[in-house]
């Protein structure tokens, strides 16, 4: 059961990461249960992404450390949750 869940989580993370990259976002490579997104200041900041996602019911994590200041952490969830998150990111970046 654990191996099945791990495989499923990895597949969801891969699909989510690819979706973010398709939107032009930089994603830090990871083998964890979360995705770390690097934002550039020109198109969108991590704070803007956090605020927009939060307004759509998606909670990410911002960092105070200087090295991670313009990054947002998103924990991998179910397929439908990640589709919602990706849709919210798409609406933010295409408005």
PDB file of C-alpha atoms in Angstrom:
ATOM      1  CA  UNK A   1       0.000   0.000   0.000  1.00  0.00           C
ATOM      2  CA  UNK A   2       2.833   2.402   0.859  1.00  0.00           C
ATOM      3  CA  UNK A   3       4.561   1.778  -2.459  1.00  0.00           C
ATOM      4  CA  UNK A   4       1.290   2.334  -4.309  1.00  0.00           C
ATOM      5  CA  UNK A   5       0.728   5.646  -2.514  1.00  0.00           C
ATOM      6  CA  UNK A   6       4.323   6.708  -3.173  1.00  0.00           C
ATOM      7  CA  UNK A   7       3.993   5.924  -6.898  1.00  0.00           C
ATOM      8  CA  UNK A   8       0.688   7.780  -7.081  1.00  0.00           C
ATOM      9  CA  UNK A   9       2.129  10.807  -5.255  1.00  0.00           C
ATOM     10  CA  UNK A  10       5.144  10.869  -7.570  1.00  0.00           C
ATOM     11  CA  UNK A  11       2.896  10.739 -10.647  1.00  0.00           C
ATOM     12  CA  UNK A  12       0.672  13.562  -9.370  1.00  0.00           C
ATOM     13  CA  UNK A  13       3.747  15.646  -8.512  1.00  0.00           C
ATOM     14  CA  UNK A  14       5.231  15.027 -11.981  1.00  0.00           C
ATOM     15  CA  UNK A  15       2.013  16.065 -13.731  1.00  0.00           C
ATOM     16  CA  UNK A  16       1.635  19.141 -11.528  1.00  0.00           C
ATOM     17  CA  UNK A  17       5.258  20.146 -12.079  1.00  0.00           C
ATOM     18  CA  UNK A  18       4.888  19.753 -15.845  1.00  0.00           C
ATOM     19  CA  UNK A  19       1.736  21.880 -15.754  1.00  0.00           C
ATOM     20  CA  UNK A  20       3.563  24.624 -13.860  1.00  0.00           C
ATOM     21  CA  UNK A  21       6.459  24.500 -16.298  1.00  0.00           C
ATOM     22  CA  UNK A  22       3.982  24.762 -19.190  1.00  0.00           C
ATOM     23  CA  UNK A  23       2.835  28.027 -17.585  1.00  0.00           C
ATOM     24  CA  UNK A  24       6.427  29.268 -17.719  1.00  0.00           C
ATOM     25  CA  UNK A  25       7.162  28.836 -14.021  1.00  0.00           C
ATOM     26  CA  UNK A  26      10.448  27.598 -12.596  1.00  0.00           C
ATOM     27  CA  UNK A  27      10.093  24.563 -10.330  1.00  0.00           C
ATOM     28  CA  UNK A  28      12.913  23.349  -8.103  1.00  0.00           C
ATOM     29  CA  UNK A  29      13.578  19.626  -8.740  1.00  0.00           C
ATOM     30  CA  UNK A  30      12.279  17.556  -5.825  1.00  0.00           C
ATOM     31  CA  UNK A  31      11.767  14.013  -4.562  1.00  0.00           C
ATOM     32  CA  UNK A  32       9.460  15.115  -1.754  1.00  0.00           C
ATOM     33  CA  UNK A  33       5.726  15.515  -1.212  1.00  0.00           C
ATOM     34  CA  UNK A  34       5.794  19.176  -2.190  1.00  0.00           C
ATOM     35  CA  UNK A  35       6.706  21.433  -5.101  1.00  0.00           C
ATOM     36  CA  UNK A  36       8.788  24.578  -4.673  1.00  0.00           C
ATOM     37  CA  UNK A  37       7.972  27.260  -7.245  1.00  0.00           C
ATOM     38  CA  UNK A  38      10.405  30.095  -7.996  1.00  0.00           C
ATOM     39  CA  UNK A  39       8.715  33.296  -9.151  1.00  0.00           C
ATOM     40  CA  UNK A  40      10.333  36.139 -11.040  1.00  0.00           C
ATOM     41  CA  UNK A  41       9.392  39.613  -9.982  1.00  0.00           C
ATOM     42  CA  UNK A  42       8.260  40.619 -13.488  1.00  0.00           C
ATOM     43  CA  UNK A  43       5.278  38.369 -14.151  1.00  0.00           C
ATOM     44  CA  UNK A  44       4.235  37.469 -10.613  1.00  0.00           C
ATOM     45  CA  UNK A  45       5.617  37.352  -7.090  1.00  0.00           C
ATOM     46  CA  UNK A  46       5.272  34.525  -4.587  1.00  0.00           C
ATOM     47  CA  UNK A  47       3.122  36.801  -2.417  1.00  0.00           C
ATOM     48  CA  UNK A  48       0.750  37.522  -5.311  1.00  0.00           C
ATOM     49  CA  UNK A  49       0.515  33.802  -6.070  1.00  0.00           C
ATOM     50  CA  UNK A  50      -0.092  32.998  -2.399  1.00  0.00           C
ATOM     51  CA  UNK A  51      -2.861  35.617  -2.144  1.00  0.00           C
ATOM     52  CA  UNK A  52      -4.546  34.477  -5.352  1.00  0.00           C
ATOM     53  CA  UNK A  53      -4.389  30.789  -4.451  1.00  0.00           C
ATOM     54  CA  UNK A  54      -5.692  31.532  -0.957  1.00  0.00           C
ATOM     55  CA  UNK A  55      -8.671  33.373  -2.448  1.00  0.00           C
ATOM     56  CA  UNK A  56      -9.434  30.163  -4.377  1.00  0.00           C
ATOM     57  CA  UNK A  57      -9.182  27.964  -1.270  1.00  0.00           C
ATOM     58  CA  UNK A  58      -5.631  26.755  -1.902  1.00  0.00           C
ATOM     59  CA  UNK A  59      -3.058  27.319   0.821  1.00  0.00           C
ATOM     60  CA  UNK A  60       0.628  27.427  -0.027  1.00  0.00           C
ATOM     61  CA  UNK A  61       3.569  28.306   2.167  1.00  0.00           C
ATOM     62  CA  UNK A  62       5.658  31.446   1.907  1.00  0.00           C
ATOM     63  CA  UNK A  63       9.145  31.713   3.377  1.00  0.00           C
ATOM     64  CA  UNK A  64      10.876  34.490   5.294  1.00  0.00           C
ATOM     65  CA  UNK A  65      14.429  33.250   4.670  1.00  0.00           C
ATOM     66  CA  UNK A  66      16.211  35.393   2.087  1.00  0.00           C
ATOM     67  CA  UNK A  67      17.214  32.385  -0.035  1.00  0.00           C
ATOM     68  CA  UNK A  68      13.538  31.407  -0.463  1.00  0.00           C
ATOM     69  CA  UNK A  69      11.961  34.863  -0.412  1.00  0.00           C
ATOM     70  CA  UNK A  70      10.229  34.676  -3.793  1.00  0.00           C
ATOM     71  CA  UNK A  71       9.304  31.002  -3.620  1.00  0.00           C
ATOM     72  CA  UNK A  72       6.065  29.258  -2.785  1.00  0.00           C
ATOM     73  CA  UNK A  73       5.735  25.723  -1.473  1.00  0.00           C
ATOM     74  CA  UNK A  74       2.721  23.659  -2.530  1.00  0.00           C
ATOM     75  CA  UNK A  75       2.130  20.275  -0.896  1.00  0.00           C
ATOM     76  CA  UNK A  76       1.057  17.514  -3.271  1.00  0.00           C
ATOM     77  CA  UNK A  77      -2.523  16.416  -2.742  1.00  0.00           C
ATOM     78  CA  UNK A  78      -5.096  14.424  -4.652  1.00  0.00           C
ATOM     79  CA  UNK A  79      -5.378  14.689  -8.418  1.00  0.00           C
ATOM     80  CA  UNK A  80      -8.465  16.918  -8.212  1.00  0.00           C
ATOM     81  CA  UNK A  81      -6.819  19.222  -5.675  1.00  0.00           C
ATOM     82  CA  UNK A  82      -3.754  19.664  -7.857  1.00  0.00           C
ATOM     83  CA  UNK A  83      -5.958  20.344 -10.891  1.00  0.00           C
ATOM     84  CA  UNK A  84      -7.700  23.080  -8.885  1.00  0.00           C
ATOM     85  CA  UNK A  85      -4.331  24.524  -7.869  1.00  0.00           C
ATOM     86  CA  UNK A  86      -3.035  24.454 -11.427  1.00  0.00           C
ATOM     87  CA  UNK A  87      -6.231  26.089 -12.680  1.00  0.00           C
ATOM     88  CA  UNK A  88      -5.847  28.849 -10.098  1.00  0.00           C
ATOM     89  CA  UNK A  89      -2.235  29.408 -11.163  1.00  0.00           C
ATOM     90  CA  UNK A  90      -3.335  29.531 -14.801  1.00  0.00           C
ATOM     91  CA  UNK A  91      -5.994  32.148 -14.026  1.00  0.00           C
ATOM     92  CA  UNK A  92      -3.464  34.242 -12.108  1.00  0.00           C
ATOM     93  CA  UNK A  93      -0.866  34.236 -14.847  1.00  0.00           C
ATOM     94  CA  UNK A  94      -3.311  34.796 -17.720  1.00  0.00           C
ATOM     95  CA  UNK A  95      -5.319  37.720 -16.394  1.00  0.00           C
TER      96      UNK A  95
END
